[in-house]
PDB file of C-alpha atoms in Angstrom:
ATOM      1  CA  ASP A  18     -10.115 -10.093 -10.585  1.00 59.00           C
ATOM      2  CA  THR A  19      -8.168  -8.465  -8.231  1.00 66.00           C
ATOM      3  CA  GLU A  20     -10.534  -6.353  -6.349  1.00 91.00           C
ATOM      4  CA  VAL A  21     -10.854  -5.031  -2.912  1.00 96.00           C
ATOM      5  CA  THR A  22     -14.062  -3.106  -1.810  1.00 96.00           C
ATOM      6  CA  GLN A  23     -14.324  -0.920   1.188  1.00 97.00           C
ATOM      7  CA  THR A  24     -17.295   0.911   2.523  1.00 97.00           C
ATOM      8  CA  PRO A  25     -18.002   3.914   3.104  1.00 97.00           C
ATOM      9  CA  LYS A  26     -15.830   5.746   0.970  1.00 96.00           C
ATOM     10  CA  HIS A  27     -16.068   8.798   3.337  1.00 96.00           C
ATOM     11  CA  LEU A  28     -16.681   9.092   6.954  1.00 96.00           C
ATOM     12  CA  VAL A  29     -17.273  11.966   9.328  1.00 96.00           C
ATOM     13  CA  MET A  30     -17.657  11.291  13.291  1.00 93.00           C
ATOM     14  CA  GLY A  31     -17.407  12.701  16.219  1.00 91.00           C
ATOM     15  CA  MET A  32     -15.274  11.959  19.114  1.00 90.00           C
ATOM     16  CA  THR A  33     -18.012  10.132  21.080  1.00 89.00           C
ATOM     17  CA  ASN A  34     -19.159   8.350  18.368  1.00 90.00           C
ATOM     18  CA  LYS A  35     -18.662   4.499  17.360  1.00 95.00           C
ATOM     19  CA  LYS A  36     -18.898   3.459  13.518  1.00 96.00           C
ATOM     20  CA  SER A  37     -17.265   0.498  11.780  1.00 97.00           C
ATOM     21  CA  LEU A  38     -15.477   0.493   8.475  1.00 98.00           C
ATOM     22  CA  LYS A  39     -15.595  -2.432   5.889  1.00 98.00           C
ATOM     23  CA  CYS A  40     -13.570  -4.603   3.597  1.00 98.00           C
ATOM     24  CA  GLU A  41     -14.258  -7.152   1.254  1.00 97.00           C
ATOM     25  CA  GLN A  42     -12.550  -9.768  -1.058  1.00 96.00           C
ATOM     26  CA  HIS A  43     -13.704 -12.551  -3.205  1.00 91.00           C
ATOM     27  CA  MET A  44     -10.253 -13.374  -4.385  1.00 92.00           C
ATOM     28  CA  GLY A  45     -10.029 -16.345  -1.744  1.00 92.00           C
ATOM     29  CA  HIS A  46      -7.520 -14.581  -0.277  1.00 93.00           C
ATOM     30  CA  ARG A  47      -6.280 -15.621   3.232  1.00 92.00           C
ATOM     31  CA  ALA A  48      -4.587 -12.697   4.682  1.00 92.00           C
ATOM     32  CA  MET A  49      -6.333  -9.193   5.016  1.00 94.00           C
ATOM     33  CA  TYR A  50      -4.761  -5.721   6.276  1.00 95.00           C
ATOM     34  CA  TRP A  51      -5.392  -2.544   7.773  1.00 97.00           C
ATOM     35  CA  TYR A  52      -3.320   0.342   6.858  1.00 96.00           C
ATOM     36  CA  LYS A  53      -3.676   3.941   8.006  1.00 97.00           C
ATOM     37  CA  GLN A  54      -2.236   6.729   5.570  1.00 96.00           C
ATOM     38  CA  LYS A  55      -1.692  10.061   6.417  1.00 95.00           C
ATOM     39  CA  ALA A  56      -1.478  13.089   3.963  1.00 92.00           C
ATOM     40  CA  LYS A  57       1.591  12.809   1.642  1.00 90.00           C
ATOM     41  CA  LYS A  58       2.955   9.181   3.632  1.00 93.00           C
ATOM     42  CA  PRO A  59       3.191   6.200   2.894  1.00 94.00           C
ATOM     43  CA  PRO A  60       0.450   3.753   4.344  1.00 95.00           C
ATOM     44  CA  GLU A  61       1.306   2.535   7.845  1.00 95.00           C
ATOM     45  CA  LEU A  62       0.323  -0.811   8.576  1.00 93.00           C
ATOM     46  CA  MET A  63      -2.036  -1.274  11.828  1.00 96.00           C
ATOM     47  CA  PHE A  64      -3.227  -4.760  11.681  1.00 95.00           C
ATOM     48  CA  VAL A  65      -2.676  -8.420   9.729  1.00 92.00           C
ATOM     49  CA  TYR A  66      -5.019 -11.137   9.735  1.00 94.00           C
ATOM     50  CA  SER A  67      -4.178 -14.799   8.229  1.00 91.00           C
ATOM     51  CA  TYR A  68      -6.427 -17.243   8.187  1.00 92.00           C
ATOM     52  CA  GLU A  69      -9.232 -15.302   9.839  1.00 94.00           C
ATOM     53  CA  LYS A  70      -6.860 -14.789  13.122  1.00 94.00           C
ATOM     54  CA  LEU A  71      -5.192 -11.616  14.141  1.00 94.00           C
ATOM     55  CA  SER A  72      -1.589 -12.292  13.649  1.00 90.00           C
ATOM     56  CA  ILE A  73       0.342  -8.469  13.799  1.00 88.00           C
ATOM     57  CA  ASN A  74      -0.915  -5.587  15.719  1.00 91.00           C
ATOM     58  CA  GLU A  75       1.529  -2.891  15.251  1.00 90.00           C
ATOM     59  CA  SER A  76       0.815  -1.320  18.881  1.00 91.00           C
ATOM     60  CA  VAL A  77      -2.512   0.376  17.567  1.00 95.00           C
ATOM     61  CA  PRO A  78      -4.497   2.058  20.324  1.00 95.00           C
ATOM     62  CA  SER A  79      -7.430  -0.030  21.853  1.00 95.00           C
ATOM     63  CA  ARG A  80      -9.596   2.764  20.206  1.00 96.00           C
ATOM     64  CA  PHE A  81      -9.443   0.873  17.265  1.00 97.00           C
ATOM     65  CA  SER A  82     -10.586  -2.917  17.061  1.00 97.00           C
ATOM     66  CA  PRO A  83     -10.308  -5.066  14.234  1.00 97.00           C
ATOM     67  CA  GLU A  84     -12.518  -8.197  13.252  1.00 97.00           C
ATOM     68  CA  CYS A  85     -12.601 -10.645  10.564  1.00 96.00           C
ATOM     69  CA  PRO A  86     -15.831 -12.287  10.891  1.00 95.00           C
ATOM     70  CA  ASN A  87     -14.986 -14.639   7.640  1.00 93.00           C
ATOM     71  CA  SER A  88     -12.265 -14.974   5.231  1.00 90.00           C
ATOM     72  CA  SER A  89     -13.791 -12.526   3.050  1.00 95.00           C
ATOM     73  CA  LEU A  90     -14.449  -9.570   5.148  1.00 97.00           C
ATOM     74  CA  LEU A  91     -12.332  -7.478   7.589  1.00 98.00           C
ATOM     75  CA  ASN A  92     -14.008  -4.629  10.076  1.00 98.00           C
ATOM     76  CA  LEU A  93     -12.430  -2.071  11.659  1.00 98.00           C
ATOM     77  CA  HIS A  94     -14.548  -0.703  14.623  1.00 98.00           C
ATOM     78  CA  LEU A  95     -13.868   2.897  15.903  1.00 96.00           C
ATOM     79  CA  HIS A  96     -14.539   4.135  19.174  1.00 95.00           C
ATOM     80  CA  ALA A  97     -13.816   7.308  20.764  1.00 93.00           C
ATOM     81  CA  LEU A  98     -10.985   8.424  18.330  1.00 94.00           C
ATOM     82  CA  GLN A  99      -9.714  11.280  18.201  1.00 95.00           C
ATOM     83  CA  PRO A 100      -9.121  14.294  15.736  1.00 95.00           C
ATOM     84  CA  GLU A 101      -5.649  13.032  15.008  1.00 96.00           C
ATOM     85  CA  ASP A 102      -6.929   9.881  13.904  1.00 97.00           C
ATOM     86  CA  SER A 103      -8.304  11.452  10.866  1.00 97.00           C
ATOM     87  CA  ALA A 104      -6.665   9.676   7.859  1.00 97.00           C
ATOM     88  CA  LEU A 105      -7.278   7.594   4.773  1.00 97.00           C
ATOM     89  CA  TYR A 106      -7.809   3.820   5.924  1.00 98.00           C
ATOM     90  CA  LEU A 107      -6.699   1.365   3.694  1.00 97.00           C
ATOM     91  CA  CYS A 108      -7.658  -2.352   3.435  1.00 97.00           C
ATOM     92  CA  ALA A 109      -5.481  -4.940   1.761  1.00 95.00           C
ATOM     93  CA  SER A 110      -5.413  -8.706   0.992  1.00 94.00           C
ATOM     94  CA  SER A 111      -2.828 -11.063  -0.167  1.00 91.00           C
ATOM     95  CA  GLN A 112      -3.094 -14.615  -1.419  1.00 89.00           C
ATOM     96  CA  ARG A 113      -1.542 -16.531   1.792  1.00 81.00           C
ATOM     97  CA  PRO A 114       0.119 -14.826   4.716  1.00 76.00           C
ATOM     98  CA  GLN A 115       3.841 -14.225   3.794  1.00 68.00           C
ATOM     99  CA  THR A 116       3.214 -14.358   0.104  1.00 68.00           C
ATOM    100  CA  ASP A 117       4.141 -11.220  -1.775  1.00 70.00           C
ATOM    101  CA  THR A 118       1.527  -9.104  -3.440  1.00 88.00           C
ATOM    102  CA  GLN A 119      -0.615  -7.081  -1.533  1.00 91.00           C
ATOM    103  CA  TYR A 120      -3.897  -5.994  -3.418  1.00 93.00           C
ATOM    104  CA  PHE A 121      -5.180  -2.291  -2.001  1.00 95.00           C
ATOM    105  CA  GLY A 122      -9.034  -1.031  -1.593  1.00 96.00           C
ATOM    106  CA  PRO A 123      -9.707   2.440  -2.537  1.00 95.00           C
ATOM    107  CA  GLY A 124      -9.806   3.606   1.339  1.00 96.00           C
ATOM    108  CA  THR A 125     -11.997   5.113   3.766  1.00 97.00           C
ATOM    109  CA  ARG A 126     -11.459   8.639   3.850  1.00 96.00           C
ATOM    110  CA  LEU A 127     -12.222   9.562   7.664  1.00 97.00           C
ATOM    111  CA  THR A 128     -12.655  12.742   9.689  1.00 96.00           C
ATOM    112  CA  VAL A 129     -12.641  13.039  13.333  1.00 96.00           C
ATOM    113  CA  LEU A 130     -14.406  16.139  14.392  1.00 93.00           C
TER     114      LEU A 130
ATOM    115  CA  GLY B  14      16.415  -3.380   9.512  1.00 82.00           C
ATOM    116  CA  ASP B  15      14.592  -3.255   6.242  1.00 86.00           C
ATOM    117  CA  SER B  16      14.051   0.011   4.353  1.00 91.00           C
ATOM    118  CA  VAL B  17      13.102   1.832   1.073  1.00 95.00           C
ATOM    119  CA  THR B  18      14.386   4.893   0.176  1.00 96.00           C
ATOM    120  CA  GLN B  19      13.254   6.668  -2.564  1.00 95.00           C
ATOM    121  CA  MET B  20      13.741   9.979  -4.261  1.00 89.00           C
ATOM    122  CA  GLU B  21      12.127  13.226  -3.285  1.00 85.00           C
ATOM    123  CA  GLY B  22       9.895  14.744  -4.980  1.00 88.00           C
ATOM    124  CA  PRO B  23       7.785  16.580  -6.574  1.00 95.00           C
ATOM    125  CA  VAL B  24       8.955  15.589  -9.813  1.00 96.00           C
ATOM    126  CA  THR B  25       7.411  17.501 -12.636  1.00 97.00           C
ATOM    127  CA  LEU B  26       7.933  16.718 -16.242  1.00 97.00           C
ATOM    128  CA  SER B  27       6.142  17.793 -19.480  1.00 97.00           C
ATOM    129  CA  GLU B  28       4.187  15.296 -21.474  1.00 97.00           C
ATOM    130  CA  GLU B  29       6.389  12.707 -23.477  1.00 97.00           C
ATOM    131  CA  ALA B  30       9.297  13.364 -21.319  1.00 98.00           C
ATOM    132  CA  PHE B  31      11.599  10.318 -20.103  1.00 98.00           C
ATOM    133  CA  LEU B  32      10.697   9.511 -16.435  1.00 97.00           C
ATOM    134  CA  THR B  33      12.993   7.918 -13.675  1.00 97.00           C
ATOM    135  CA  ILE B  34      12.118   7.688 -10.051  1.00 97.00           C
ATOM    136  CA  ASN B  35      14.906   6.047  -7.970  1.00 97.00           C
ATOM    137  CA  CYS B  36      14.391   3.447  -5.454  1.00 97.00           C
ATOM    138  CA  THR B  37      17.227   1.469  -3.253  1.00 97.00           C
ATOM    139  CA  TYR B  38      16.756  -0.716  -0.692  1.00 95.00           C
ATOM    140  CA  THR B  39      18.062  -2.373   2.410  1.00 93.00           C
ATOM    141  CA  ALA B  40      17.284  -5.671   3.308  1.00 90.00           C
ATOM    142  CA  THR B  41      18.738  -9.173   4.353  1.00 83.00           C
ATOM    143  CA  GLY B  42      17.789 -12.089   2.181  1.00 81.00           C
ATOM    144  CA  TYR B  43      16.154 -11.806  -1.069  1.00 85.00           C
ATOM    145  CA  PRO B  44      13.330  -9.432  -0.990  1.00 90.00           C
ATOM    146  CA  SER B  45      10.431  -9.124  -3.857  1.00 92.00           C
ATOM    147  CA  LEU B  46      10.234  -5.219  -5.194  1.00 95.00           C
ATOM    148  CA  PHE B  47       7.033  -3.288  -5.976  1.00 96.00           C
ATOM    149  CA  TRP B  48       5.860   0.044  -7.418  1.00 97.00           C
ATOM    150  CA  TYR B  49       2.677   0.907  -6.085  1.00 97.00           C
ATOM    151  CA  VAL B  50       0.910   3.912  -7.795  1.00 97.00           C
ATOM    152  CA  GLN B  51      -1.510   6.171  -5.994  1.00 96.00           C
ATOM    153  CA  TYR B  52      -3.929   8.448  -8.163  1.00 94.00           C
ATOM    154  CA  PRO B  53      -5.504  11.489  -6.216  1.00 89.00           C
ATOM    155  CA  GLY B  54      -8.137  10.478  -3.376  1.00 85.00           C
ATOM    156  CA  GLU B  55      -7.887   6.440  -4.185  1.00 89.00           C
ATOM    157  CA  GLY B  56      -6.182   3.726  -2.877  1.00 92.00           C
ATOM    158  CA  LEU B  57      -2.848   1.894  -4.089  1.00 94.00           C
ATOM    159  CA  GLN B  58      -2.562   0.108  -7.418  1.00 95.00           C
ATOM    160  CA  LEU B  59       0.025  -2.688  -8.268  1.00 95.00           C
ATOM    161  CA  LEU B  60       1.841  -1.265 -11.099  1.00 97.00           C
ATOM    162  CA  LEU B  61       4.730  -3.893 -11.304  1.00 97.00           C
ATOM    163  CA  LYS B  62       6.992  -6.446  -9.222  1.00 95.00           C
ATOM    164  CA  ALA B  63       9.679  -8.419  -9.574  1.00 95.00           C
ATOM    165  CA  THR B  64      10.794 -11.452  -7.083  1.00 91.00           C
ATOM    166  CA  LYS B  65      14.589 -12.039  -7.348  1.00 91.00           C
ATOM    167  CA  ALA B  66      17.885 -10.603  -9.200  1.00 93.00           C
ATOM    168  CA  ASP B  67      17.740  -9.407 -12.817  1.00 95.00           C
ATOM    169  CA  ASP B  68      14.009  -9.805 -13.298  1.00 96.00           C
ATOM    170  CA  LYS B  69      12.348  -6.411 -15.042  1.00 97.00           C
ATOM    171  CA  GLY B  70       8.603  -5.755 -13.992  1.00 97.00           C
ATOM    172  CA  SER B  71       6.687  -4.065 -16.591  1.00 97.00           C
ATOM    173  CA  ASN B  72       3.099  -2.484 -17.265  1.00 97.00           C
ATOM    174  CA  LYS B  73       1.432   0.181 -18.975  1.00 95.00           C
ATOM    175  CA  GLY B  74       5.056   1.297 -20.281  1.00 97.00           C
ATOM    176  CA  PHE B  75       6.443   1.389 -16.985  1.00 98.00           C
ATOM    177  CA  GLU B  76       9.640  -0.780 -16.403  1.00 98.00           C
ATOM    178  CA  ALA B  77      11.815  -1.539 -13.171  1.00 98.00           C
ATOM    179  CA  THR B  78      14.574  -3.687 -12.800  1.00 98.00           C
ATOM    180  CA  TYR B  79      15.795  -5.684  -9.658  1.00 97.00           C
ATOM    181  CA  ARG B  80      19.544  -5.007  -9.170  1.00 96.00           C
ATOM    182  CA  LYS B  81      21.272  -6.528  -6.459  1.00 94.00           C
ATOM    183  CA  GLU B  82      24.727  -5.487  -7.264  1.00 94.00           C
ATOM    184  CA  THR B  83      23.515  -1.814  -6.552  1.00 95.00           C
ATOM    185  CA  THR B  84      20.214  -2.779  -4.328  1.00 95.00           C
ATOM    186  CA  SER B  85      17.929  -0.649  -6.662  1.00 97.00           C
ATOM    187  CA  PHE B  86      14.982  -0.824  -8.361  1.00 98.00           C
ATOM    188  CA  HIS B  87      14.434   2.287 -10.170  1.00 98.00           C
ATOM    189  CA  LEU B  88      11.081   2.885 -12.341  1.00 98.00           C
ATOM    190  CA  GLU B  89      11.386   4.199 -15.987  1.00 98.00           C
ATOM    191  CA  LYS B  90       8.996   5.415 -18.627  1.00 98.00           C
ATOM    192  CA  GLY B  91      10.141   6.603 -21.907  1.00 97.00           C
ATOM    193  CA  SER B  92       7.153   8.987 -22.612  1.00 96.00           C
ATOM    194  CA  VAL B  93       4.707  10.183 -19.557  1.00 97.00           C
ATOM    195  CA  GLN B  94       1.097  11.377 -20.089  1.00 97.00           C
ATOM    196  CA  VAL B  95      -0.522  13.824 -17.779  1.00 97.00           C
ATOM    197  CA  SER B  96      -2.547  10.905 -16.677  1.00 96.00           C
ATOM    198  CA  ASP B  97       0.424   9.439 -15.147  1.00 97.00           C
ATOM    199  CA  SER B  98       0.437  12.152 -12.689  1.00 97.00           C
ATOM    200  CA  ALA B  99      -0.030  10.458  -9.153  1.00 97.00           C
ATOM    201  CA  VAL B 100       2.239   9.462  -6.042  1.00 97.00           C
ATOM    202  CA  TYR B 101       4.187   6.390  -6.758  1.00 98.00           C
ATOM    203  CA  PHE B 102       5.551   4.168  -3.863  1.00 97.00           C
ATOM    204  CA  CYS B 103       8.676   1.882  -3.916  1.00 97.00           C
ATOM    205  CA  ALA B 104       8.333  -1.416  -1.348  1.00 95.00           C
ATOM    206  CA  LEU B 105       9.696  -4.289  -0.800  1.00 92.00           C
ATOM    207  CA  ASN B 106       8.590  -7.595   1.002  1.00 89.00           C
ATOM    208  CA  ARG B 107      11.146 -10.093   2.292  1.00 79.00           C
ATOM    209  CA  PRO B 108       9.830 -14.136   2.047  1.00 72.00           C
ATOM    210  CA  ASN B 109       8.422 -15.404   5.319  1.00 70.00           C
ATOM    211  CA  PHE B 110       7.241 -11.909   6.392  1.00 70.00           C
ATOM    212  CA  ASN B 111       4.126 -10.253   5.597  1.00 68.00           C
ATOM    213  CA  LYS B 112       4.791  -6.827   5.995  1.00 79.00           C
ATOM    214  CA  PHE B 113       5.609  -4.374   3.426  1.00 86.00           C
ATOM    215  CA  TYR B 114       8.226  -1.826   3.820  1.00 90.00           C
ATOM    216  CA  PHE B 115       7.157   1.277   1.926  1.00 94.00           C
ATOM    217  CA  GLY B 116       9.135   4.290   0.493  1.00 96.00           C
ATOM    218  CA  SER B 117       8.133   7.663   1.290  1.00 96.00           C
ATOM    219  CA  GLY B 118       6.373   8.181  -2.089  1.00 96.00           C
ATOM    220  CA  THR B 119       7.207  10.341  -5.163  1.00 97.00           C
ATOM    221  CA  LYS B 120       4.975  12.975  -6.432  1.00 97.00           C
ATOM    222  CA  LEU B 121       4.987  12.933 -10.415  1.00 97.00           C
ATOM    223  CA  ASN B 122       3.307  16.070 -12.058  1.00 97.00           C
ATOM    224  CA  VAL B 123       3.017  15.688 -15.829  1.00 97.00           C
ATOM    225  CA  LYS B 124       2.285  19.213 -17.543  1.00 97.00           C
ATOM    226  CA  PRO B 125       0.874  19.418 -21.262  1.00 95.00           C
TER     227      PRO B 125
END
């Protein structure tokens, strides 16, 4: 099974709201990733967690706050977002950090009003 | 730096036509190469991969061969179906890095 699940599927929020995106995998993978994808563009890496520790932050604004509570879960906390943050947010995982294949979830479609 | 270049889309084909989507890369060392597919409104699905020169990845009738001499990983399918309509991303990942480099994506439209 190579399934990564994400909730919610869709999210609409105002600029003053606080919300969270969730990602879960039960493949025993020890690396997890957040990507942002704008329409008609490839995914852009935001964060990488390796063995539950943040290893890469691609200069993401602090209004995005990742969290990895355990090896199966990855959250992305959102606060004071801007309309330009509207995008598809994808979670991915890989067996170990620095191994090749990443498996992606279906994404959360975020709209910021 | 590392990069992936894909052919511009959209590519429009009739059902049962032959498909080629070109992908070339720039990377130091010996990267692994991937094709991912994204159907409308969905996440990325791994289509196939190759981890060393001359390897051929294949899945669901799609094939791609890792050509180090031409730094290419072109995607091919002998007979496309309407259900193959999607965006296809070529990507690379270097050993000891956990960062993917994606191409810009190529949209494929298959008409009945």
